[in-house]
Tab-separated table of C-alpha atoms and ligand atoms in Angstrom:
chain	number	residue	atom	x	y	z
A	1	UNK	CA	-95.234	25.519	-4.389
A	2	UNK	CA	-94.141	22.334	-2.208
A	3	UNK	CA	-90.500	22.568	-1.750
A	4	UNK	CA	-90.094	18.445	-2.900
A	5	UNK	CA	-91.537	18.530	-6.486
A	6	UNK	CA	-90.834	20.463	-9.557
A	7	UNK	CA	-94.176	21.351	-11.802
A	8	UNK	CA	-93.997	20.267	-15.225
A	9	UNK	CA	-93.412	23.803	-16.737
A	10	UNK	CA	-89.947	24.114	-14.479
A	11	UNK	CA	-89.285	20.221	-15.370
A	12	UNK	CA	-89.676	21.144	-19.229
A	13	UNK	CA	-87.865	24.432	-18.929
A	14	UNK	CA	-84.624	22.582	-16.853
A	15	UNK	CA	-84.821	19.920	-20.096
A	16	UNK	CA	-84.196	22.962	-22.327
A	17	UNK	CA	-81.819	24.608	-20.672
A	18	UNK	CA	-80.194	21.241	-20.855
A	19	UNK	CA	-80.194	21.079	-24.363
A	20	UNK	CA	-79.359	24.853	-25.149
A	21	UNK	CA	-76.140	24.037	-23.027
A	22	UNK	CA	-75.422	21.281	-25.123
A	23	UNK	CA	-76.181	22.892	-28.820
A	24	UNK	CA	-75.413	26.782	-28.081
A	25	UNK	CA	-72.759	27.060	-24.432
A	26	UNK	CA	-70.652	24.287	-24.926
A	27	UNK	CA	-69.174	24.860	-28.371
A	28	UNK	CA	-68.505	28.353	-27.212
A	29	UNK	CA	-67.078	27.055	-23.719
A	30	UNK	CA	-65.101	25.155	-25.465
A	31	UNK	CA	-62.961	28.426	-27.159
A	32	UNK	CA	-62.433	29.312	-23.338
A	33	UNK	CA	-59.357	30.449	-23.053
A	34	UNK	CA	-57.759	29.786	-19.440
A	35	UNK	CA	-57.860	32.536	-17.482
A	36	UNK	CA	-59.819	34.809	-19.274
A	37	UNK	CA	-63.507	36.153	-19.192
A	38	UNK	CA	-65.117	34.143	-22.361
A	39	UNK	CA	-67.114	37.102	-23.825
A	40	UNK	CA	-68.598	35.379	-26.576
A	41	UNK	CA	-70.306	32.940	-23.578
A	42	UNK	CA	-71.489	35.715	-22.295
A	43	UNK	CA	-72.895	37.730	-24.774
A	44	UNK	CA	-75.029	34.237	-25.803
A	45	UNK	CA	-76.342	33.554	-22.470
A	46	UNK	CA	-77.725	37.167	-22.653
A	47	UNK	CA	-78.969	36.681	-26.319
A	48	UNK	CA	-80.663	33.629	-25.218
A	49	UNK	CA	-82.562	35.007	-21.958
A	50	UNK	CA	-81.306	34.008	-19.429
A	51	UNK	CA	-79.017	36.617	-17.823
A	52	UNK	CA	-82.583	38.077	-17.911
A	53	UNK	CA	-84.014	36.023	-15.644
A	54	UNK	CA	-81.067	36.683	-13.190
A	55	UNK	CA	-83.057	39.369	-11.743
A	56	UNK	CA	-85.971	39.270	-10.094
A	57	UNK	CA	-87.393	36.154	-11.168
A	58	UNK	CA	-86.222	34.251	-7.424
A	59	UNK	CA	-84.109	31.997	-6.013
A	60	UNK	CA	-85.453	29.202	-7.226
A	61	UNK	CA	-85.435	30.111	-11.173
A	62	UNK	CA	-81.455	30.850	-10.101
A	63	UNK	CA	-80.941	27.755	-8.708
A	64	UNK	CA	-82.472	25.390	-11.801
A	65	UNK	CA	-80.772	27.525	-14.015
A	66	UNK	CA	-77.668	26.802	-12.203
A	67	UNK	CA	-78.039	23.078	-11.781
A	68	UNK	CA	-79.249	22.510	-15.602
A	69	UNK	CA	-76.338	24.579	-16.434
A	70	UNK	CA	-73.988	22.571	-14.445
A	71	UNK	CA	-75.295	19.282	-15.691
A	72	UNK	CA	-73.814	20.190	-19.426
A	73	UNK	CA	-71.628	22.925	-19.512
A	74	UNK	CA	-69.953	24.352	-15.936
A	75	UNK	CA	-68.166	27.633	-17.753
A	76	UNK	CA	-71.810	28.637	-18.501
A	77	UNK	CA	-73.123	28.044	-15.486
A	78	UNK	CA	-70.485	29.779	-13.687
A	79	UNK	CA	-70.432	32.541	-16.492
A	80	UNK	CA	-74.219	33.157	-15.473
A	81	UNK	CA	-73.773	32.789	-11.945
A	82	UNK	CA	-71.288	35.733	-12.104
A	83	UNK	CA	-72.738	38.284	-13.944
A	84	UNK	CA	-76.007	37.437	-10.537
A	85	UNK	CA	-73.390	38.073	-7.930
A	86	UNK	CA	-71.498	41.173	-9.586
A	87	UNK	CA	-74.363	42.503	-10.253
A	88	UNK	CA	-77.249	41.876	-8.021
A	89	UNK	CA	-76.638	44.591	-5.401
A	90	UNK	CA	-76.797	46.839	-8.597
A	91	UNK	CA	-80.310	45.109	-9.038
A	92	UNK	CA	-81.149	45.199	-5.202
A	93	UNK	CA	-79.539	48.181	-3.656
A	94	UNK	CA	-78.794	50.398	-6.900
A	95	UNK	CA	-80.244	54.219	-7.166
A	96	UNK	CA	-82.246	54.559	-10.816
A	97	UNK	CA	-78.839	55.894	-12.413
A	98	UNK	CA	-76.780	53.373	-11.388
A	99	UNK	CA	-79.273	50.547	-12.106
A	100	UNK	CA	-79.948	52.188	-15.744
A	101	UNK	CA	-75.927	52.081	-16.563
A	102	UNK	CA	-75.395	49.301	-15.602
A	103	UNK	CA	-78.592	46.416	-15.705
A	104	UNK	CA	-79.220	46.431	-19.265
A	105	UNK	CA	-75.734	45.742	-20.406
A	106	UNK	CA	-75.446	42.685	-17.647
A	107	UNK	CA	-78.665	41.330	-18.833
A	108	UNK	CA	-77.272	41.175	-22.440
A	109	UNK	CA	-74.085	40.250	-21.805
A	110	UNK	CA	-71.894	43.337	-23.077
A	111	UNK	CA	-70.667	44.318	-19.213
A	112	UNK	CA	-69.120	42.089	-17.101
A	113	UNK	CA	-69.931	42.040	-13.635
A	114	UNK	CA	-68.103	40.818	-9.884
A	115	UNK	CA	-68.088	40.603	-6.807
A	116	UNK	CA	-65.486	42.148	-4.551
A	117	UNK	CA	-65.142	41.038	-0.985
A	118	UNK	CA	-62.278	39.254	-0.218
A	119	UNK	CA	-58.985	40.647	1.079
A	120	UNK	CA	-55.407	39.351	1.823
A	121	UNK	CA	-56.269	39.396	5.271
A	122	UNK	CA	-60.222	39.085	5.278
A	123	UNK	CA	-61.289	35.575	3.898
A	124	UNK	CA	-63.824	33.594	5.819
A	125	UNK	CA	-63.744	36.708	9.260
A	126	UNK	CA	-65.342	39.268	5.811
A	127	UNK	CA	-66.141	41.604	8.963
A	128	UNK	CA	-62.126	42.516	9.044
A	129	UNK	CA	-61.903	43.807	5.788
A	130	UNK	CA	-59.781	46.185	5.429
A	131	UNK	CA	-59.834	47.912	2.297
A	132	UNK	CA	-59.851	51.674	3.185
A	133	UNK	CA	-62.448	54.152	1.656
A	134	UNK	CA	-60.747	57.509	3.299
A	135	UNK	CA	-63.005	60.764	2.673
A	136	UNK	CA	-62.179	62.901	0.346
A	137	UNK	CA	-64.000	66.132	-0.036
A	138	UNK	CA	-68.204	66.555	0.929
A	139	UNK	CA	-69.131	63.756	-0.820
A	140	UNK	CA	-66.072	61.451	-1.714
A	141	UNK	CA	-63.639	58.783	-0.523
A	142	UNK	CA	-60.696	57.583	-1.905
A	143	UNK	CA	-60.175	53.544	-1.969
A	144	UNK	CA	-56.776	52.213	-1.350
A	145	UNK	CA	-56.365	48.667	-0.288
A	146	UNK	CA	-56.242	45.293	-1.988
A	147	UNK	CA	-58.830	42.467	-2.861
A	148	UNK	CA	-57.864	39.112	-4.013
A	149	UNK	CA	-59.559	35.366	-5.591
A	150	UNK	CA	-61.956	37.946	-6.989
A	151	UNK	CA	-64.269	35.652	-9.879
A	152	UNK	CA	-63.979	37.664	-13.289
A	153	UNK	CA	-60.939	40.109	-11.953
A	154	UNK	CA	-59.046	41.687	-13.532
A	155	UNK	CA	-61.418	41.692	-16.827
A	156	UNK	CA	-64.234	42.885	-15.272
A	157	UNK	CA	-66.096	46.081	-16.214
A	158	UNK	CA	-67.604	47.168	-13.176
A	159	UNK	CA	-67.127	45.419	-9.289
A	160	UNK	CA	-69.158	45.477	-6.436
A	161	UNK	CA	-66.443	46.634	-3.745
A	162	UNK	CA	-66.598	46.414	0.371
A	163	UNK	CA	-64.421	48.456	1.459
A	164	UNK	CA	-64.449	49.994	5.239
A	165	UNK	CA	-65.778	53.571	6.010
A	166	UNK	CA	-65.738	53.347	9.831
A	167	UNK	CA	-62.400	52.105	11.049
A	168	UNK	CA	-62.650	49.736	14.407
A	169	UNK	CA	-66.513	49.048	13.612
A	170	UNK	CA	-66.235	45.577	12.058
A	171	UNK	CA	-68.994	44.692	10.096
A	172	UNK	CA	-71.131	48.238	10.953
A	173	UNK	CA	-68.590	49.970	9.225
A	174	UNK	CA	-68.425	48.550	5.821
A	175	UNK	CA	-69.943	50.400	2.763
A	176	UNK	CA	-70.236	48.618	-0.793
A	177	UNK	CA	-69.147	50.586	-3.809
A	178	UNK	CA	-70.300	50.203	-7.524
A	179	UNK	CA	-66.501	50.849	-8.996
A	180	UNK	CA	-66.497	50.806	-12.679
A	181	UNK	CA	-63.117	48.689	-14.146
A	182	UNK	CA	-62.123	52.039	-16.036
A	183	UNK	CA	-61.471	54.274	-12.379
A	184	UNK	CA	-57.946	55.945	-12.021
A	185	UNK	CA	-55.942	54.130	-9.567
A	186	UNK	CA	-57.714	50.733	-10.028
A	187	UNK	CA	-55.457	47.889	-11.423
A	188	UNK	CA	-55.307	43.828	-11.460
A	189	UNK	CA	-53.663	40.741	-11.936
A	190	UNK	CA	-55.065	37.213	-13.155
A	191	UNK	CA	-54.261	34.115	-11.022
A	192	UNK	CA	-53.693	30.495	-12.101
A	193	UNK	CA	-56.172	28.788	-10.026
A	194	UNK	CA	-56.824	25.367	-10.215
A	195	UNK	CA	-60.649	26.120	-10.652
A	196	UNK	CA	-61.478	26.585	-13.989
A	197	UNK	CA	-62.695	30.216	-14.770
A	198	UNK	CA	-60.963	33.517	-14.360
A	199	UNK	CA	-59.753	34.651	-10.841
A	200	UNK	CA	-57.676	38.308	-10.344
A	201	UNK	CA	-55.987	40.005	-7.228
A	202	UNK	CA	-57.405	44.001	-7.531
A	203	UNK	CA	-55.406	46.732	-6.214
A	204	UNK	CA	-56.868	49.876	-5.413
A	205	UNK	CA	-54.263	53.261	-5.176
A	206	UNK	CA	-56.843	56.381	-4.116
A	207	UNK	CA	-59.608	55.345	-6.527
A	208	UNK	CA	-62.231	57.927	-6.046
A	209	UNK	CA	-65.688	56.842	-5.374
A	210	UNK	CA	-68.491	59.507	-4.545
A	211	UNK	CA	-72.079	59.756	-2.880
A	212	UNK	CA	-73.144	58.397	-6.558
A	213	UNK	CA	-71.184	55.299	-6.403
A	214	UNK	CA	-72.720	54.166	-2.887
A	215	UNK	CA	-74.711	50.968	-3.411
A	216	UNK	CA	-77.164	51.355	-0.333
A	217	UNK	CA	-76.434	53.905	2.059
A	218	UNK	CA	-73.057	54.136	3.981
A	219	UNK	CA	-71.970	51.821	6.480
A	220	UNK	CA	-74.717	49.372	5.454
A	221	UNK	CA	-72.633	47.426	2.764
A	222	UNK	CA	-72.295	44.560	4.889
A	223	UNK	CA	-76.094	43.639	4.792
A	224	UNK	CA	-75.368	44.002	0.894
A	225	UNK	CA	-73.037	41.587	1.198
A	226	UNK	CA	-74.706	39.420	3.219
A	227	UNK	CA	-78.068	39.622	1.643
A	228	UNK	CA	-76.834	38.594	-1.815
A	229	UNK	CA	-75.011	35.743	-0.109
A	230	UNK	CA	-78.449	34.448	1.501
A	231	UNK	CA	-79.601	34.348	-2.108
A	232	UNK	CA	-76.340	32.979	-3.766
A	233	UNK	CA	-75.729	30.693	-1.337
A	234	UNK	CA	-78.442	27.793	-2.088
A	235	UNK	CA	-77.655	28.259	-5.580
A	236	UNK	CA	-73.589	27.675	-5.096
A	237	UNK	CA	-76.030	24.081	-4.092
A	238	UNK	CA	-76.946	24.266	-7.054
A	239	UNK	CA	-74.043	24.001	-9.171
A	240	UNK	CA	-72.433	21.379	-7.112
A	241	UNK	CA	-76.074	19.318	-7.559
A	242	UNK	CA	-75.527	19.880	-11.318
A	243	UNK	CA	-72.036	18.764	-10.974
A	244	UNK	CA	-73.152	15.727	-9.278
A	245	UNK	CA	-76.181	14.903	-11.597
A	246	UNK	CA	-73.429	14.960	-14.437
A	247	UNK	CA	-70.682	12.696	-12.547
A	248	UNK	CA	-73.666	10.174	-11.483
A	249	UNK	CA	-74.905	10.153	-15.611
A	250	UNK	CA	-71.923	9.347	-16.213
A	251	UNK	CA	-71.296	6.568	-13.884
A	252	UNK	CA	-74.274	4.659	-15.528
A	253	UNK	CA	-73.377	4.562	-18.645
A	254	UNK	CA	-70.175	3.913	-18.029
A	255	UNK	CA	-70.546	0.574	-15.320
A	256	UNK	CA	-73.247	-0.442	-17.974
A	257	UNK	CA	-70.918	-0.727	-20.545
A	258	UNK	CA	-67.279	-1.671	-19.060
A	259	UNK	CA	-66.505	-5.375	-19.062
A	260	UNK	CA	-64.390	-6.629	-16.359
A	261	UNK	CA	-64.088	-10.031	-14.965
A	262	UNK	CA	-66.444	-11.386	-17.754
A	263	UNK	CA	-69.559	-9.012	-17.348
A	264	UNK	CA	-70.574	-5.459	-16.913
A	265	UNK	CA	-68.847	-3.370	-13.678
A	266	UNK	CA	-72.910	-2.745	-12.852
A	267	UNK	CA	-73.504	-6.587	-11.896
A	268	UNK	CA	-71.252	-6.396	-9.009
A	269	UNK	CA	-72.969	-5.233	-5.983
A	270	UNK	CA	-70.420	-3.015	-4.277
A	271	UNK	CA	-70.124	-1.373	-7.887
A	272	UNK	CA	-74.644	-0.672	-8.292
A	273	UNK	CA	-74.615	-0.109	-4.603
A	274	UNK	CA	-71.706	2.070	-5.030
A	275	UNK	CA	-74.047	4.009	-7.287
A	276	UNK	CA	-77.025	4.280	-5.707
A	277	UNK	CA	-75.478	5.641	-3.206
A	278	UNK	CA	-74.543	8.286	-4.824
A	279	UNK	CA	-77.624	8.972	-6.387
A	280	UNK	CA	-79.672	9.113	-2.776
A	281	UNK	CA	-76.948	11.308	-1.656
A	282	UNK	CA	-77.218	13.903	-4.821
A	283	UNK	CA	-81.187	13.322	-4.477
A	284	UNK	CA	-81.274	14.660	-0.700
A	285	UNK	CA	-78.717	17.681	-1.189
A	286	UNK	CA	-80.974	18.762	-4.786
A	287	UNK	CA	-84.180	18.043	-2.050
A	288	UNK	CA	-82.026	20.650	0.696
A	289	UNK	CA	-81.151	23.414	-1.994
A	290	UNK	CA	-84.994	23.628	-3.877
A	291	UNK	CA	-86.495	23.766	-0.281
A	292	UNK	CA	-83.684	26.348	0.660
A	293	UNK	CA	-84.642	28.501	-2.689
A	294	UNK	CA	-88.416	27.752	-2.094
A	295	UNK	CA	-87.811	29.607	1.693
A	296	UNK	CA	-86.067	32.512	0.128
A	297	UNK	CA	-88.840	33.079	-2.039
A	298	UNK	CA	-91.267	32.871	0.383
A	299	UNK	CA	-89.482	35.754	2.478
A	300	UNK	CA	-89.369	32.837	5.628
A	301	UNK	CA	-87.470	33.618	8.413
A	302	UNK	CA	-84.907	30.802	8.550
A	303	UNK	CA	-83.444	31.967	5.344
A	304	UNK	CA	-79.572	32.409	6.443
A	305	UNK	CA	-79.912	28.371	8.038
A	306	UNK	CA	-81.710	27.281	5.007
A	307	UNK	CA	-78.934	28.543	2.836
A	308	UNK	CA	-76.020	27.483	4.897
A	309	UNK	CA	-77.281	24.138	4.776
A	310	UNK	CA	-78.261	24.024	1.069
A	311	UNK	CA	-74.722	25.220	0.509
A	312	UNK	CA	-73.019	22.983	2.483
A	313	UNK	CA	-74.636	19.652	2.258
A	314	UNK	CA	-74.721	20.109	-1.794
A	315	UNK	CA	-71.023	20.940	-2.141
A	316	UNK	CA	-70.041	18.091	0.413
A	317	UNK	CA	-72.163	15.758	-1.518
A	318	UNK	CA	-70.675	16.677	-5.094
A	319	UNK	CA	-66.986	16.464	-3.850
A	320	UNK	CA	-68.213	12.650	-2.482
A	321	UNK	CA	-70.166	11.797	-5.576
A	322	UNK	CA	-67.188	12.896	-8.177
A	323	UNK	CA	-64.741	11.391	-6.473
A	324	UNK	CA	-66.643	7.908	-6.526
A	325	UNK	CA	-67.278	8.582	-10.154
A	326	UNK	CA	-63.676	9.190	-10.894
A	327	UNK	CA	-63.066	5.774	-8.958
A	328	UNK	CA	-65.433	3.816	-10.622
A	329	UNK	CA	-64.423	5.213	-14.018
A	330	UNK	CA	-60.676	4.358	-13.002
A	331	UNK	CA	-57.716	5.544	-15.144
A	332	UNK	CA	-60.062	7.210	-18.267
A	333	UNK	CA	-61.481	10.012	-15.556
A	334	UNK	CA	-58.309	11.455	-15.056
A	335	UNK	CA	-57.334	11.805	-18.449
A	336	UNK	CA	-56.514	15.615	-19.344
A	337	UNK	CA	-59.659	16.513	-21.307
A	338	UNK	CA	-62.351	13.558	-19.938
A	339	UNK	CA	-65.603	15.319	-18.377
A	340	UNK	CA	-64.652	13.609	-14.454
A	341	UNK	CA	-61.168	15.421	-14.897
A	342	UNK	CA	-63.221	18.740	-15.434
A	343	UNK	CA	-65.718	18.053	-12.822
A	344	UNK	CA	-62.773	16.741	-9.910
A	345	UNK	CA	-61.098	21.065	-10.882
A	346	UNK	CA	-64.762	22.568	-10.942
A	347	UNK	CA	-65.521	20.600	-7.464
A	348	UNK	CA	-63.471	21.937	-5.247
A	349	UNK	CA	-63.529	25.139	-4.978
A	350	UNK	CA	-67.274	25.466	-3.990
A	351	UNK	CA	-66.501	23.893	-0.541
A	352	UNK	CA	-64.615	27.029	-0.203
A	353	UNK	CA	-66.329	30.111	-1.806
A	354	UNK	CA	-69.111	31.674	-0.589
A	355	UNK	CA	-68.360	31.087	3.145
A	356	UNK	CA	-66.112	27.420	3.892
A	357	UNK	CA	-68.107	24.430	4.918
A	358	UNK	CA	-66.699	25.822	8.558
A	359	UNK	CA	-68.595	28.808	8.318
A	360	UNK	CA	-71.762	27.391	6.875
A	361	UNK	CA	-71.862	25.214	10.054
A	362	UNK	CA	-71.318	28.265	12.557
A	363	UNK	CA	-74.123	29.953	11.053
A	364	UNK	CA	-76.259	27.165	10.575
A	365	UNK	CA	-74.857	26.889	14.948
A	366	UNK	CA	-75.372	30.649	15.677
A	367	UNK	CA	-79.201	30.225	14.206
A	368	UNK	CA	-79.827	27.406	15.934
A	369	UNK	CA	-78.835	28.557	19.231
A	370	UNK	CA	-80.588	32.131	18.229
A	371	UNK	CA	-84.062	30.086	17.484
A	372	UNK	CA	-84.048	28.334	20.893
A	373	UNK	CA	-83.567	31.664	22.617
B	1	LIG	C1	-62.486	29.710	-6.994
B	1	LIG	C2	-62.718	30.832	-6.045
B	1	LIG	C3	-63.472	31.932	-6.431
B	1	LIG	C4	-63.673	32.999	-5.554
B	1	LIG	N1	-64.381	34.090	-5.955
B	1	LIG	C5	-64.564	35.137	-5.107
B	1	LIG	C6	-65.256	36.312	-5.542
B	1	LIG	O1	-65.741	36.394	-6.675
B	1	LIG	N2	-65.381	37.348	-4.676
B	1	LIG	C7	-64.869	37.316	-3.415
B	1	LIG	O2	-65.009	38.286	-2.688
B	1	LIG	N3	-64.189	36.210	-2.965
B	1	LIG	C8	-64.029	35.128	-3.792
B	1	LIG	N4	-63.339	34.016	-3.372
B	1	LIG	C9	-62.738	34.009	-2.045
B	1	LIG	C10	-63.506	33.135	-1.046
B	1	LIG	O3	-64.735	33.701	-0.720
B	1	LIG	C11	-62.583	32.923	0.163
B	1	LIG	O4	-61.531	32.090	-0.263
B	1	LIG	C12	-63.308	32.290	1.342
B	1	LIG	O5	-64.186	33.207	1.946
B	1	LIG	C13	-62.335	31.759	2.402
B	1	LIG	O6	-61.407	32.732	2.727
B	1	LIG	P1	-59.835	32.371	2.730
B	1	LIG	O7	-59.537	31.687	1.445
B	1	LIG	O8	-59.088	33.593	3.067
B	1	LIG	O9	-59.660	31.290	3.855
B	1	LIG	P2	-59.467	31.554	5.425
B	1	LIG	O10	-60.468	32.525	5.933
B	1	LIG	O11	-58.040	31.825	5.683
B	1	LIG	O12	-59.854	30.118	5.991
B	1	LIG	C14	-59.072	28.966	5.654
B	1	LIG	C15	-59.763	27.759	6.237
B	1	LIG	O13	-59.773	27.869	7.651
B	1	LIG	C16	-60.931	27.250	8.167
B	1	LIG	N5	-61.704	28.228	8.950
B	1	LIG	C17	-61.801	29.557	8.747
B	1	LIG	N6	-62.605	30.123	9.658
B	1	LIG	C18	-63.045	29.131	10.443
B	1	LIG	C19	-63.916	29.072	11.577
B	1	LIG	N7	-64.529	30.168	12.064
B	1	LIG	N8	-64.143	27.862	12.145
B	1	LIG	C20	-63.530	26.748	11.664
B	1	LIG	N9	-62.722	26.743	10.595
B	1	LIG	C21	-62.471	27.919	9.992
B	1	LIG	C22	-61.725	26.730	6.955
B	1	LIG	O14	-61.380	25.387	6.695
B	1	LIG	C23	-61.220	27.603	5.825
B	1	LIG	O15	-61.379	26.997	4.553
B	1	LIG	C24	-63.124	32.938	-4.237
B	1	LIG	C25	-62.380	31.812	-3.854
B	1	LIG	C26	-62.172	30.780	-4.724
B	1	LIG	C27	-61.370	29.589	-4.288
């Protein structure tokens, strides 16, 4: 499929899952309470399919899930996304057992998953992670450590924990864990982020893991890691293209309609060209992320570039078109409650997750200078 056009069946199904947002996710968003894992979102976007098509149906599926998501309802969108990055090195890396615990009840919505890489002292360098997995008899470690801006923590039911087998062998000695919530030892705490869905710090006192609990083999957990972020990555684009789509929507209606100086805010030029340039903007990064998705898809080789760039370029771009919206919407947009005051939170933090806009660029460098070689 060429990378620049949707066919109609993905154009019809992105106008549905525009309009399921709207009539089913949004009145339950709505309930969210701040801070919390919204269980009844969850159990609906299982009931309605599409935590289903979180596995194995590509990057691309992911990523217009995630921007048709965004475009009318962000706690679903990021609800969904969660439940794919908990729980897709179960999918990819999982042994039968594992995969039949856990997989069914993330694809309906009962189990909740995350994603467990960050430390204290291991943000954007992942490779120093620190989080100790000491053996512990033939065929067991015990995890002691800390992990902390962890999505979904500390109401998770299960994580997908890094934590570091071989001490003084950076990223070569990392192994990734499927921890259930319910493991002696394991606690967390909630914190008050200014993005809008739940965040906890986990803390981990001896919390024995075994041979079963290995997702991939030992020592390998950093290609885990890094292979769901390859697939994540373009569709972290996609959320902030959503995001955009939604500000720029509302722009239009909104210059259309507000009088100022005796005639719509649309007639003045620096106001329409104000908004086309957001729309070329949001056009180019949506262009970047289905290209990036189409790549990973394909199994191409420039996958990790593709991604970076899909990530970063989309995120940028949202951040720029909100922030115009907000302007050209004036004092209304910041109003506790109006959708641009939502969207200015939900923006943000995406320039930071998933690898900063600094790191996108040194691996988007480090390719580069790799592909030259
Ligand atoms: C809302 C939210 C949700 C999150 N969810 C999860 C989750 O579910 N699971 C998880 O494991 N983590 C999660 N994180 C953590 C996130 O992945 C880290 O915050 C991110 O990797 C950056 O790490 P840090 O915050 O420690 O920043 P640091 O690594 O301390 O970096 C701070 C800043 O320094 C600059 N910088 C860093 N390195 C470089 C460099 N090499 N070159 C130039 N500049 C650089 C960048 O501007 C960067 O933003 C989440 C974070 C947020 C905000």
């Amino acid at each position: 499929m060429p990378a620049f056009s949707l066919d109609p069946d993905h154009t019809a199904w992105c106008a549905e899952l525009r309009a399921l947002a709207g009539e089913r996710l949004r009145p339950l968003a709505e309930k969210s309470e701040p801070g919390h894992v919204n269980r009844p979102l969850v159990a609906e976007l299982g009931r309605l399919g599409l935590l289903d098509r979180l596995f194995g149906s590509g990057a691309l599926d992911l990523c217009l899930m995630r921007e048709s998501l965004a475009r009318t309802c962000t706690e679903a969108e990021t609800a969904l996304a969660l439940q794919g990055l908990g729980a897709h090195p179960v999918h990819a890396h999982g042994t039968p057992a594992q995969r039949d615990r856990w997989l069914p009840a993330v694809r309906e919505g009962t189990a909740i998953a995350a994603f467990a890489l960050t430390e204290p002292g291991a943000g954007s360098d992942a490779a120093a992670l620190s989080l100790t997995a000491a053996p512990d008899g033939p065929a067991g470690w015990r995890l002691t450590g800390g992990k902390c801006w962890i999505s979904n923590a500390p109401e998770a039911d299960f994580y997908t924990v890094f934590a570091r087998t071989t001490p003084g062998a950076g990223a070569r000695g990392v192994t990734a864990f499927l921890v259930p919530a319910d493991r002696p030892g394991l606690t967390g705490t909630a914190l008050d982020m200014l993005s809008p869905h739940p965040i906890g710090a986990l803390d981990f006192d001896a919390v024995p893991v075994t041979a079963d609990d290995v997702l991939g083999e030992p020592d390998r957990g950093f290609r885990v890691a890094m292979g769901t972020l390859n697939l994540f990555r373009p569709s972290v684009g996609a959320f902030a293209v959503g995001m955009a789509q939604a500000a720029l929507d509302a722009t239009l209606e909104h210059t259309a309609r507000r009088e100022a100086f005796g005639g719509p805010l649309r007639d003045r030029q620096t106001v329409a060209h104000q908004v086309a340039e957001m729309a070329l903007r949001t056009e180019a990064a949506r262009l970047m992320v289905y290209a990036a998705a189409t790549a990973y898809d394909d199994g191409a080789a420039d996958v990790p570039k593709r991604a970076a760039m899909a990530k970063l370029l989309a995120t940028e771009t949202a951040q720029y078109v909100v922030d115009r919206a907000v302007q050209l919407h004036g004092a209304r947009a910041l109003r506790r409650g109006h959708l641009l005051e939502h969207l200015y939170r939900e923006v943000r933090a995406p320039r930071v997750y998933e690898g900063a806009s600094e790191i996108q660029r040194e691996i988007i460098a480090k390719e580069l200078y790799r592909e030259a070689q």
